[in-house]
Structure formats: structure tokens, C-alpha cells
Amino acid sequence: MLASGTAGIGLDILPFVDLSKLGGIILKSVTLEPRAGNPAPRIWEISCGVLNAVGLENPGVDALVRDVIPRLGSCGCAVIASIAGQTEDEYARCAEKLTECSAILAAIEINVSCPNVKRGGIEFGSDPDAVSSVVRKVRAATGLPLFTKLSAAVSDIVSVASAALESGSSGLALINTLPALAIDRVRRKPRLGNVTGGLSGPAIKPVAMRCVWECFKATGAPIIGGGGVMNASDAVEFMIAGASAVSVGTAIMRDARIPLRIVEELPRMIAETGATSVSEIVGTLRLDSTDS
Amino acid sequence: MIYGKSAGEYTAGVLVKNEETGKNIHLLAFRIFPSSKNHAQRRVDENSKISNPVSRKHAHGAPPLRPYPGQFYHFLCSENDSFERILRRPLSALDACGWETECTVNAENRSGNDFLLYFLVEIAGVGTQWLCSLEEGSRVDMLGPLGRGYPFVSFLKQAGCGFHTGEVSREPFLQEEISRNRDQKGGCASEGALKNVLLVAGGMGIVPLYFAALELERMGRNYTMIAGFRSKDKLFHGLNSLKGDVRIYTDDGTSGTKGMASDGLSAVDLSAYSVVFTCGPTAMMKAAHFMADAFGVPCYISLTSRMGCGIGLCGCCVVKGAKKNLRVCSEGPVFIASDFFK
């Protein structure tokens, strides 16, 4: 799947990626009202990773429902919309409006983990009670399957995950970018206009993998796993940890052909584990002491 | 010929020239190949239900897309399977040859039907450092041409977009281009509007404007180039071979007139020009915009910004415009000055 954010709002990617070959696309998070996002610069590269602070710039849920989602009806893969907000009601109203597109949408992702907005976002995602309350309101507003996207920057991700699932989330999306800071030494200034940003890319893969494994072990819920997936081996590792779908985000910025390459190489990568299908390897991390 | 906007193609460029032309500045030339060699993109084009008509038409052994002045290529600046330097680096094209136009920069390097792309790169960090240390013969992954360049309507006209017949194009970006050019006072809706062009470059801003100057020469148009540099060692020697009116300024007076490009700007009669193209420091572009505006002459600027995907997806290169946010990679990098300056 294409992770929320780097796949854009859904249409600009069409010349570059054959969506019909992929599992799905998670659209960039939308809010009830349009948002202008954060000041430039919004991106900074580090070793094996990227910091970004776009700040949920988006045209608003109405524009998505009116102009974008109807044009994705024939794209040939699952279309998942992502929602964010500053209040529980905003989340619920977004979900309600998106339900108009339930013929096209496969699910809604609830983004309670954006590190780059002043209100909402990660503020919700770090508190199990707040997550529970948001998910419950969204659950009441729509019949679509819900995936709650969580942050790893919490003391106990399993308790947040459990709260989301008990409140009606059908599954989990793990993980969002990690709050981070990069500094220009000479100028003694932050590299990003928003001061802090979200770290993504291979640098966060082990963190994401640990989150997927812990949440799968504790809940057994369906998980869209991602964080630094660059190739098919990464994808299979996430599946072993417990992800039944894998999302690709930062890699799109490097090369939009990577998702298709992963799909093509997946059978070989799975075969090397001795399994024959994705369902045979999901959540099969072996903890026994034998070598083979 | 079809000239794309943002739907560039992935291509492997072979470095055929790497020459240090100034202090930390390299001239790089890449040989690129017909699109038929570009298997991954072709597969996308053939199979995609909603693929882009621009790239699809080019998929079968046709020439690679040709950039026009102001467009850029997004370069992978590490080995393909490396996780270092994950992001690409955007570089503005300096010249293109092998299509219907002859090479101007170092034509002697070209043989047969090669398509050559030229870039001038200032080493600014680890990515450009890596690129400029490559040896001739190295293969580099490039994505382009990307973005919207200066309003060389002739390029769009050749795409059969009905500029002169009033036909509405199926390409949304061309519709924008048409209306944008029509809306502009004294606009560039026809080639005639490029009859006398003022080019104002500062530092590495010379790159797209050198390309523009070459293109104007090929079209037989007049132009004046005002080019400012910090010092002689930052000067691009290719300026010597331009046939137009070229006025060089250096901050320290080591070459040309001592002063900045904005000093050169004060010395010209703007009413003599039909349009201004500028690229360089924001203050210089702003000065060009306000002076041009006072004479009712349209002014186009080129912006740069820290970039992510380069194809309009991630929202990382967005800058605040006069009225709305501007995606530098896909809505620009060239903008009408009043879209950016208030």
C-alpha cells in the first residue's frame, strides 16, 4: 500500500504508479477545513532518513469527496482516506462526509499521531482515553472499516492500540513519523520551518517493527505496518512481525517505482522463508532457540 | 514533439563530461536514451488505466522528453540500493541537444543521435558533492524533465495543444498555461511576445536563463542578459559564446562591471522589453518584478526550495505565495512574479 502523505491526495501519482498492481493507496490526511500547513523549509534529509513538517496541508474533506475520490473509483486498488482534526467532532464529521464515498472507499484511517500540528494529532494519540474517545465518535459516524494510525512516541503503544480496538477500530496502522529535531550548527537554527518534524525512512524501521510485533502479539488485530520500507525484504520482515499489509511512504520520494518493485519481488522473498503465501507468514516471528 | 510538464520519466543518464568550471561548480553532461529503454516506465504506461497521455505517447522508442528552459531533473545522488542520501536533488537543465536543435555547449562531445543534457552544479552538500565526484561513464538515475519552465509557448505549441486554434487541450497543465498566458498583461500567448526578452540572473540562477538565451537564439529572438556573480571564479564561461547582449556584473569587480545584477537592472530601459525572465536571490527577483511591473512588462521568476518527491505528491517544497501556497516542483519552479510577491 502507499502510505498516507507521500502519495499525495491521490491524482498526481497516477502517471507514475500503476495502482491496479498495488494493494491500496492511503490518501493524505484531510481535515474538516482546508489547511495551509507549515512554513518552509518542510523537509530535511538525515542519514538513512528524512524529517518532514508539512503540517497536514490539505484542501479539506469536502474537496476530497467532491473532486478526488470519485476519480479514483477505477484505479484498481483499495482506496483508504485518512482523517485528522483538532477536536473529536472534527474527526467524526470528516468520517461522516467520507461515508458518502463508501462505494469507492475501502476504509478510513484515523490519524491521531501527526507530530507536526499544534493541536490534535499526536496530542490525541499519546493518551489511550483520548484515542478511545475519538475512535468511538468516528465509529458512530461511519460504517466503513477503521484503521487507527498510532505514534511510536508513547510510553505504551499496546495500551493505545487496545483502546482504539476496543472503541471500534477494525485494525491499526503503524507507525507515524517520530517527533525529531535537526539543527544547522553554524546558524544555530532549526533545519525546519516548524522547528521540529517527523522522522521517517530506514532509520525508524526497527522502531516500527517492534511496535507492529508488540501490538500484534497483544491484540491479533489486522495491522497495516510501515516505517522505512524500502524493498521487498523490509515488507516481508514487517509481515513476520505481524503486519497483514505493508505501507510505503518515504521510499516514494526517492523512487515512485519502488512499490511496484516490492510487489514483483514479494513472492521470491516469501519463498525464501519457506512459506508460499502472505497469510502463512503474518505474525510468525519465531522465538524458539533452534537455528533452522 | 511533446514537451511535458510534471510527468517526467525515469531515465538512466551516462555521465559523458564532468568539468570543474568554477570554484565548486561543475559542468555535467549526461547522455540519455530513447524511452523504449525505459522499461519500468513503459510498463506503467502500457498497463495503467489512467496513465498520463504525455508519457504514454513516448513509450515506444520515441525520443526521450526534451526539457525546455526552467524545467529540472531530479537526481538520485547515491547508489540505487543505498539508504544514504535518500532524497533526490533537483537540478535545473542548462541545455539539451540531440533533438531538433544542435548542441551549443561543447558540441564536440556528441556523436550520432545522442541526446545530451547539460547541468551546471554548485556543490552545496553531500548530494551534489557525490554527483560532482562521479567519473565519466557513471550511470545516474534521473527523473525528468519536471516542473513548469519559462513560457516558451513554442514548445507547447509544437505539442499540438491548439494555442493558436483556440482548441482546448486535454492536458490540464496546458489549459493553465494558456489561461495564465492570456491573463497576463501584454502576455505571452504567442511566440511574438518573446520578441525582446530581458534575462536577469544572479549566481546559479544563470542556469535556466542561459538555457533560455540559447533557446531565444535558436528562435532568432533578441534578448539582453544581465548576469551577476559573487566573483570571477563563480562565473560561467559559457556566457562568452552567447550571441546576444550579455552584461556581466561581479560583486568584487573581478570580471565585468563591479556591482550586482540589480545595478544592471537599473541601467536598462524596461519599456524596450516584452517580458522579463529572472532567477536568483529573492531580493533580486523582487526588484526585477517591481521594475517590470512599473512598465507593465510581465515578469517570470524561478523559485527553489528543499524538495521531496519532485512530482507534486508530498507537499514538502511548498512555499507561501501571494495568494495561496505554491508547490515549487509541480506548479513551478517558474511562476509569474505576482503569484509570489505581494
XYZ file of C-alpha atoms in Angstrom:
634
model
C 0.000 0.000 0.000
C 1.034 3.571 -0.475
C 1.262 5.222 2.931
C -0.577 8.415 3.742
C 1.340 11.603 2.951
C 3.754 10.877 0.152
C 1.114 9.508 -2.206
C -0.447 12.956 -2.214
C -4.123 13.496 -2.413
C -4.461 10.704 -4.962
C -4.389 12.059 -8.503
C -0.874 13.378 -9.068
C 0.607 9.951 -8.538
C -1.337 8.315 -11.361
C 1.234 8.964 -14.127
C 3.934 7.334 -12.016
C 2.369 4.353 -10.292
C 0.055 1.698 -11.682
C -2.285 1.492 -8.722
C -4.016 -1.620 -10.077
C -0.870 -3.583 -9.265
C -0.861 -2.489 -5.624
C -2.918 -3.398 -2.583
C -4.083 0.089 -1.860
C -3.491 3.795 -1.525
C -3.930 5.742 1.693
C -4.645 9.338 0.767
C -3.046 12.276 2.510
C -4.855 13.138 5.742
C -7.690 15.616 5.344
C -9.270 17.880 7.898
C -12.743 19.397 8.064
C -11.496 22.768 6.790
C -8.631 23.299 4.317
C -5.232 23.783 5.967
C -2.278 25.778 4.623
C 0.346 23.759 6.517
C 3.689 24.803 7.948
C 6.246 27.366 6.728
C 9.186 26.290 4.518
C 11.534 24.527 4.723
C 9.399 21.498 5.328
C 11.892 18.741 4.668
C 15.413 17.830 5.748
C 17.417 14.739 4.937
C 19.450 12.908 7.564
C 21.494 9.744 7.385
C 19.094 6.939 6.402
C 16.048 9.066 6.970
C 14.046 12.196 6.331
C 12.465 14.803 8.602
C 9.332 16.495 7.361
C 6.946 19.044 8.753
C 4.296 19.616 6.120
C 1.710 20.255 8.808
C -1.286 18.489 7.280
C -1.675 20.879 4.358
C -4.802 19.683 2.598
C -7.767 21.024 0.622
C -10.327 19.895 3.189
C -12.620 16.893 3.280
C -15.285 18.453 1.038
C -12.829 18.903 -1.824
C -11.646 15.326 -1.390
C -15.171 13.954 -1.503
C -16.157 16.148 -4.452
C -13.055 16.267 -6.656
C -10.740 13.402 -5.828
C -12.324 10.211 -4.557
C -14.834 9.887 -7.431
C -11.884 9.896 -9.857
C -10.217 7.037 -8.021
C -13.154 4.700 -8.451
C -11.495 2.847 -11.319
C -7.934 2.858 -10.024
C -7.986 -0.859 -9.335
C -6.801 -0.896 -5.722
C -8.238 -0.285 -2.277
C -8.661 3.438 -1.595
C -8.354 4.478 2.038
C -8.984 8.058 3.130
C -7.131 9.436 6.135
C -8.638 11.938 8.559
C -7.207 14.295 11.161
C -8.641 17.046 13.315
C -8.261 19.298 16.291
C -11.368 18.034 18.064
C -13.209 14.733 18.259
C -16.116 16.296 16.432
C -13.933 17.261 13.501
C -12.810 13.658 13.128
C -16.396 12.459 13.295
C -17.672 14.985 10.777
C -14.883 14.118 8.342
C -15.763 10.447 8.637
C -19.426 11.230 8.102
C -18.703 13.194 4.932
C -16.401 10.467 3.616
C -19.129 7.901 4.094
C -20.782 9.460 1.022
C -17.962 7.766 -0.905
C -18.365 4.379 0.725
C -18.886 2.797 -2.690
C -15.268 3.645 -3.501
C -13.559 3.804 -0.130
C -12.328 0.563 1.424
C -11.679 2.093 4.833
C -10.823 5.221 6.789
C -7.522 5.788 8.561
C -7.802 7.834 11.760
C -4.583 9.834 12.078
C -4.151 10.544 15.781
C -0.393 10.739 15.530
C 0.722 13.630 13.324
C 3.727 15.197 15.077
C 3.597 18.434 13.087
C 0.410 20.181 14.155
C -0.062 22.302 17.244
C -3.433 20.906 18.221
C -4.852 17.456 17.697
C -2.587 14.910 16.077
C -0.129 13.343 18.454
C -1.815 15.157 21.343
C -4.669 12.657 20.971
C -2.512 9.710 20.056
C -0.453 9.617 23.224
C -3.405 9.182 25.549
C -5.427 5.930 25.433
C -8.542 7.669 26.760
C -8.383 10.389 24.112
C -7.843 7.818 21.353
C -10.719 5.784 22.653
C -12.978 8.786 22.619
C -12.023 9.848 19.064
C -12.427 6.341 17.696
C -15.804 5.905 19.376
C -17.133 9.124 17.798
C -15.808 8.183 14.373
C -17.220 4.666 14.750
C -20.642 6.168 15.385
C -20.323 8.409 12.305
C -19.496 5.809 9.674
C -19.956 2.174 8.773
C -16.610 1.984 6.956
C -13.790 -0.133 8.398
C -11.447 1.968 10.542
C -7.683 1.795 10.937
C -6.204 3.952 13.678
C -2.735 5.273 12.892
C -0.609 5.406 16.008
C 2.596 7.045 17.078
C 5.520 5.077 18.478
C 6.432 8.064 20.638
C 4.302 6.871 23.534
C 5.242 5.006 26.694
C 2.978 2.028 25.994
C 1.763 1.593 22.423
C -0.155 -1.578 23.279
C -2.452 0.274 25.661
C -3.189 2.908 22.976
C -3.753 0.192 20.382
C -6.072 -1.719 22.682
C -8.036 1.427 23.448
C -8.529 2.051 19.711
C -9.590 -1.521 19.012
C -11.971 -1.701 21.964
C -13.604 1.523 20.796
C -14.423 0.182 17.377
C -11.276 0.429 15.276
C -11.128 -2.516 12.881
C -7.349 -2.500 12.780
C -4.179 -0.473 13.255
C -1.818 1.500 11.020
C 1.684 1.534 12.484
C 3.625 3.811 12.717
C 3.526 7.538 12.092
C 6.763 9.529 11.875
C 8.678 10.110 15.119
C 8.977 13.647 16.543
C 12.502 14.850 15.795
C 14.774 17.875 15.509
C 17.614 18.759 13.134
C 19.916 21.725 13.716
C 22.033 23.912 11.457
C 25.146 24.222 13.624
C 26.599 27.342 12.036
C 23.426 29.399 12.139
C 22.267 27.722 15.365
C 18.839 27.378 13.817
C 16.423 24.511 13.236
C 16.501 22.973 9.753
C 12.711 23.036 9.500
C 10.340 25.981 9.462
C 8.223 24.219 12.089
C 11.327 23.696 14.302
C 10.539 20.009 14.897
C 9.410 17.478 12.340
C 8.565 13.815 11.883
C 11.356 11.346 11.227
C 10.736 8.643 8.631
C 12.735 6.255 6.486
C 15.004 3.273 7.203
C 16.200 4.971 10.414
C 12.842 4.225 12.087
C 12.265 0.736 10.669
C 13.362 -1.183 13.790
C 11.139 1.005 15.964
C 8.162 0.424 13.677
C 8.831 -3.295 13.563
C 8.885 -3.503 17.362
C 5.551 -1.668 17.534
C 3.946 -3.977 14.984
C 5.196 -7.040 16.818
C 4.051 -5.846 20.258
C 0.610 -4.815 19.002
C 0.122 -7.996 17.008
C 1.156 -10.154 19.928
C -1.170 -8.363 22.319
C -4.207 -7.855 20.092
C -4.004 -10.060 16.980
C -5.736 -7.219 15.096
C -5.157 -6.545 11.383
C -2.172 -4.224 11.045
C -1.004 -2.036 8.177
C 2.689 -1.923 9.057
C 5.197 0.573 7.786
C 8.143 2.751 8.649
C 11.199 2.867 6.410
C 10.085 0.155 3.989
C 12.425 0.434 1.004
C 12.294 -3.051 -0.521
C 10.518 -6.406 -0.521
C 12.714 -7.794 2.240
C 11.594 -4.975 4.529
C 7.977 -5.732 3.618
C 8.305 -9.409 4.489
C 10.022 -8.557 7.782
C 7.024 -6.400 8.705
C 4.694 -9.269 7.839
C 6.654 -11.645 10.048
C 6.307 -9.111 12.847
C 2.538 -9.157 12.381
C 1.535 -6.802 9.571
C -1.011 -8.177 7.134
C -0.437 -5.217 4.806
C 2.663 -3.064 4.395
C 2.775 0.639 3.595
C 5.475 2.514 1.699
C 5.944 6.235 2.314
C 9.398 7.796 2.304
C 10.544 5.452 -0.479
C 8.070 7.147 -2.857
C 10.050 10.371 -2.549
C 13.153 8.509 -3.648
C 11.566 6.487 -6.431
C 7.866 6.067 -7.172
C 8.655 2.728 -8.827
C 9.604 1.109 -5.511
C 6.081 -0.080 -4.505
C 5.647 -1.986 -7.765
C 9.132 -3.446 -7.427
C 8.204 -4.685 -3.959
C 5.056 -6.351 -5.264
C 7.055 -8.063 -8.007
C 9.752 -9.319 -5.655
C 7.405 -10.330 -2.861
C 6.794 -13.960 -3.987
C 10.523 -14.672 -4.098
C 11.132 -13.029 -0.741
C 8.292 -15.036 0.817
C 9.500 -18.269 -0.806
C 12.902 -17.797 0.823
C 11.216 -18.038 4.226
C 9.800 -21.436 3.302
C 6.251 -20.115 3.083
C 4.105 -19.898 -0.020
C 1.757 -17.018 0.738
C 1.481 -13.832 2.748
C -1.090 -15.343 5.103
C 1.359 -18.079 6.035
C 3.954 -15.652 7.365
C 1.962 -12.895 9.070
C 2.889 -12.767 12.744
C 5.169 -15.805 12.603
C 8.240 -14.376 14.312
C 9.981 -17.434 15.761
C 11.210 -17.142 19.298
C 12.362 -20.744 19.672
C 16.033 -21.475 20.111
C 16.542 -23.721 17.073
C 18.673 -22.399 14.237
C 16.872 -23.731 11.195
C 7.321 16.588 -30.310
C 5.671 16.660 -26.963
C 7.008 18.632 -24.090
C 5.818 17.527 -20.703
C 5.228 19.446 -17.554
C 5.448 17.434 -14.399
C 5.011 13.903 -15.704
C 8.667 13.313 -16.415
C 10.159 9.896 -16.913
C 12.763 7.883 -15.111
C 15.877 7.534 -17.161
C 19.456 6.428 -16.730
C 21.920 9.120 -17.749
C 25.505 8.261 -18.594
C 27.913 10.958 -17.478
C 29.973 11.965 -20.511
C 31.550 15.122 -19.152
C 32.445 16.374 -15.687
C 34.392 19.615 -15.788
C 35.042 21.976 -12.887
C 34.222 25.312 -14.487
C 34.359 27.475 -11.371
C 35.030 27.275 -7.678
C 32.961 24.255 -6.531
C 30.962 24.474 -9.741
C 30.839 21.584 -12.186
C 29.507 21.303 -15.714
C 27.959 17.844 -16.073
C 26.769 16.356 -19.359
C 24.667 13.201 -19.499
C 23.797 11.047 -22.476
C 20.230 9.804 -22.191
C 18.406 7.238 -24.278
C 15.113 6.833 -26.124
C 12.221 5.996 -23.864
C 11.979 2.454 -25.214
C 14.929 1.598 -22.988
C 12.942 2.778 -20.023
C 11.219 -0.498 -19.206
C 9.739 0.333 -15.852
C 8.068 3.491 -17.067
C 6.846 1.793 -20.221
C 5.257 -0.950 -18.191
C 3.458 1.619 -16.102
C 2.304 3.421 -19.229
C 1.049 0.338 -21.022
C -0.797 -1.110 -18.085
C -2.112 1.920 -16.360
C -5.788 2.528 -16.834
C -5.403 6.198 -16.084
C -1.889 6.800 -17.271
C -0.664 10.129 -18.497
C -1.044 10.623 -22.239
C 2.206 12.558 -22.456
C 4.352 9.711 -21.233
C 2.323 7.032 -22.981
C 2.807 8.515 -26.415
C 6.505 8.496 -25.788
C 6.752 4.963 -24.603
C 7.598 3.171 -27.807
C 11.111 4.012 -28.875
C 10.334 7.687 -29.223
C 12.915 10.280 -28.215
C 13.151 10.985 -24.523
C 11.188 14.018 -23.346
C 13.067 17.223 -24.074
C 13.287 19.832 -21.332
C 12.625 23.485 -22.017
C 14.235 26.332 -20.053
C 13.250 26.382 -16.389
C 12.470 22.686 -16.112
C 14.536 20.449 -13.866
C 15.663 16.872 -13.344
C 15.517 15.076 -10.015
C 18.797 13.215 -9.475
C 19.391 10.217 -7.282
C 22.637 11.088 -5.513
C 23.574 7.700 -4.129
C 23.822 4.104 -5.260
C 20.477 2.556 -6.094
C 20.306 0.233 -3.082
C 21.839 2.679 -0.603
C 19.818 4.252 2.203
C 22.224 7.170 2.466
C 21.013 10.354 0.779
C 17.504 9.020 0.347
C 16.154 12.122 -1.327
C 16.798 13.170 -4.891
C 18.354 16.546 -5.744
C 16.613 18.881 -8.202
C 18.880 20.395 -10.860
C 17.779 22.861 -13.498
C 18.695 21.985 -17.077
C 21.428 24.110 -18.696
C 20.929 22.866 -22.243
C 19.537 19.954 -24.228
C 20.687 18.769 -27.591
C 20.172 15.893 -29.947
C 16.521 16.615 -30.594
C 15.963 19.055 -33.421
C 18.475 21.554 -32.102
C 22.215 21.383 -32.310
C 24.435 21.344 -29.275
C 25.735 24.678 -28.160
C 27.723 23.663 -25.115
C 30.678 21.524 -26.135
C 29.115 20.042 -29.224
C 32.292 18.097 -29.901
C 31.290 15.525 -27.307
C 28.285 14.421 -29.225
C 28.185 11.564 -31.660
C 25.440 10.105 -33.822
C 21.960 10.515 -32.464
C 22.865 11.012 -28.832
C 20.542 13.000 -26.658
C 22.605 15.102 -24.313
C 21.531 17.024 -21.232
C 23.739 19.621 -19.569
C 23.702 20.785 -15.977
C 25.726 23.283 -14.008
C 26.005 22.197 -10.378
C 27.368 24.064 -7.398
C 28.487 21.749 -4.613
C 26.198 22.625 -1.720
C 26.119 19.467 0.372
C 26.706 15.732 0.409
C 24.407 15.000 -2.535
C 25.877 17.457 -5.023
C 29.339 16.525 -3.718
C 28.674 12.883 -4.639
C 27.310 13.829 -8.042
C 30.235 16.098 -8.896
C 32.775 13.463 -7.880
C 31.436 10.903 -10.379
C 33.720 9.782 -13.163
C 32.784 9.910 -16.789
C 30.945 6.731 -17.764
C 28.986 6.552 -14.489
C 25.266 5.871 -14.731
C 22.939 8.119 -12.805
C 19.230 7.680 -12.139
C 17.396 10.835 -13.188
C 13.709 11.727 -13.244
C 12.578 14.434 -15.601
C 12.016 16.798 -17.156
C 9.883 18.071 -14.302
C 8.007 21.214 -13.458
C 6.870 24.223 -15.406
C 9.521 26.339 -17.085
C 9.569 29.809 -18.607
C 6.705 30.495 -21.032
C 8.239 29.200 -24.207
C 4.906 28.807 -25.829
C 6.559 27.462 -28.957
C 7.334 24.275 -27.073
C 3.763 23.894 -26.040
C 2.501 24.795 -29.469
C 4.567 22.059 -31.026
C 2.789 19.649 -28.731
C -0.330 20.328 -30.820
C -2.144 21.913 -27.960
C -4.180 24.299 -30.009
C -2.676 27.508 -28.735
C -3.453 29.246 -31.972
C -6.612 27.460 -32.959
C -8.270 28.005 -29.605
C -8.690 24.259 -29.237
C -8.946 23.227 -25.610
C -6.213 20.881 -24.629
C -6.866 17.670 -22.754
C -3.835 18.386 -20.631
C -4.849 20.363 -17.563
C -1.418 21.919 -17.227
C -1.631 23.309 -20.737
C -5.021 24.779 -20.028
C -3.467 26.506 -17.067
C -0.588 27.644 -19.224
C -2.971 29.011 -21.823
C -5.127 30.898 -19.374
C -2.119 32.046 -17.414
C -0.551 33.485 -20.507
C -3.768 35.046 -21.698
C -4.430 36.652 -18.351
C -1.062 38.264 -18.199
C -0.965 41.890 -19.265
C 0.938 42.062 -22.539
C 1.115 38.316 -22.109
C 2.995 35.591 -23.858
C 0.134 33.868 -25.587
C 2.087 33.814 -28.799
C 5.703 33.472 -29.746
C 5.656 37.099 -30.724
C 5.597 38.056 -27.071
C 9.141 36.764 -26.759
C 10.366 39.365 -29.251
C 12.763 41.113 -26.862
C 13.422 39.395 -23.576
C 15.274 40.696 -20.528
C 17.050 37.904 -18.644
C 18.184 38.733 -15.108
C 20.358 36.114 -13.424
C 22.080 36.053 -10.042
C 24.629 33.370 -9.137
C 23.456 29.861 -10.039
C 20.278 31.477 -11.361
C 22.269 31.652 -14.569
C 21.416 28.012 -15.325
C 17.825 28.207 -16.618
C 18.443 31.656 -18.117
C 21.477 30.511 -20.076
C 19.218 27.769 -21.472
C 16.583 30.430 -22.191
C 19.158 32.582 -24.001
C 20.174 29.638 -26.197
C 16.548 28.874 -26.967
C 15.884 32.504 -27.886
C 18.914 32.470 -30.201
C 17.581 29.331 -31.875
C 14.256 31.126 -32.346
C 16.003 34.214 -33.715
C 14.793 36.482 -30.883
C 16.552 39.361 -29.208
C 17.453 39.372 -25.576
C 19.551 41.179 -23.027
C 21.211 39.104 -20.317
C 22.156 40.714 -17.021
C 24.206 38.210 -15.043
C 25.567 38.878 -11.568
C 28.138 36.733 -9.788
C 29.964 36.956 -6.472
C 33.333 36.785 -8.140
C 35.172 35.777 -11.317
C 35.642 32.225 -10.013
C 31.866 31.734 -9.915
C 31.369 32.954 -13.481
C 30.065 30.502 -16.093
C 32.412 30.613 -19.082
C 29.632 29.515 -21.448
C 28.381 33.117 -21.340
C 31.239 34.066 -23.678
C 29.696 32.122 -26.508
C 26.258 33.728 -26.267
C 25.457 35.928 -29.245
C 23.085 38.328 -27.507
C 23.680 41.413 -25.389
C 25.315 39.966 -22.246
C 26.216 42.247 -19.324
C 28.266 40.695 -16.557
C 28.496 42.059 -13.008
C 30.622 40.804 -10.121
C 30.350 41.865 -6.503
C 34.122 42.314 -6.274
C 34.693 43.679 -9.760
C 36.974 40.784 -10.801
C 35.030 40.405 -14.049
C 32.657 42.648 -15.954
C 31.245 45.646 -14.109
C 31.633 45.895 -10.338
C 28.207 45.626 -8.806
C 25.178 43.375 -8.605
C 22.614 42.218 -11.147
C 20.144 44.662 -9.614
C 22.537 47.504 -10.559
C 22.380 46.225 -14.128
C 18.623 46.229 -13.885
C 18.576 49.945 -13.003
C 20.628 50.660 -16.119
C 18.185 49.211 -18.667
C 15.100 50.780 -20.217
C 12.435 48.219 -19.286
C 9.925 49.619 -21.737
C 12.070 48.174 -24.521
C 11.308 44.608 -23.405
C 8.270 42.411 -23.924
C 8.910 40.127 -20.955
C 11.395 39.613 -18.095
C 12.703 36.200 -17.023
C 14.612 36.155 -13.758
C 16.252 33.608 -11.486
C 18.480 34.178 -8.466
C 18.336 35.671 -4.977
C 14.841 36.618 -3.833
C 15.744 40.285 -3.371
C 16.992 40.486 -6.960
C 13.906 38.791 -8.381
C 11.713 41.075 -6.316
C 13.495 44.139 -7.700
C 13.043 42.806 -11.233
C 9.359 42.182 -10.587
C 8.627 45.663 -9.259
C 10.584 47.409 -12.002
C 8.917 45.328 -14.710
C 5.540 45.873 -13.136
C 6.024 49.644 -13.248
C 6.330 49.374 -17.027
C 3.527 46.836 -17.406
C 6.006 44.198 -18.521
C 5.266 40.622 -17.370
C 7.934 39.070 -15.180
C 8.583 35.385 -14.557
C 10.625 34.137 -11.612
C 12.070 30.732 -10.780
C 11.977 29.513 -7.184
C 13.947 26.902 -5.345
C 13.006 25.019 -2.208
C 14.025 21.932 -0.230
C 12.278 19.243 -2.210
C 10.948 15.764 -1.532
C 9.271 13.799 -4.295
C 9.615 16.419 -7.062
C 6.333 15.346 -8.648
C 3.701 17.173 -6.622
C 2.872 14.480 -4.099
C 4.473 15.101 -0.732
C 3.918 18.839 -0.230
C 7.434 19.368 1.119
C 8.641 22.053 -1.326
C 5.595 24.248 -0.826
C 6.252 27.962 -0.323
C 3.842 30.704 0.621
C 2.715 32.627 -2.443
C 0.946 35.961 -2.705
C -2.497 34.359 -2.538
C -2.002 30.665 -1.933
C 0.599 28.022 -1.292
C 2.744 27.150 -4.298
C 4.192 23.713 -4.974
C 7.594 24.604 -6.393
C 8.142 21.211 -8.038
C 4.942 20.875 -9.989
C 3.237 24.277 -10.171
C 6.655 25.881 -10.711
C 9.570 26.229 -10.373
C 8.774 29.123 -12.736
C 5.942 31.381 -11.637
C 4.534 34.694 -12.721
C 6.227 37.061 -10.245
C 2.914 38.373 -8.907
C 1.939 34.838 -7.846
C 4.768 35.011 -5.331
C 5.466 38.659 -4.487
C 2.797 40.790 -2.906
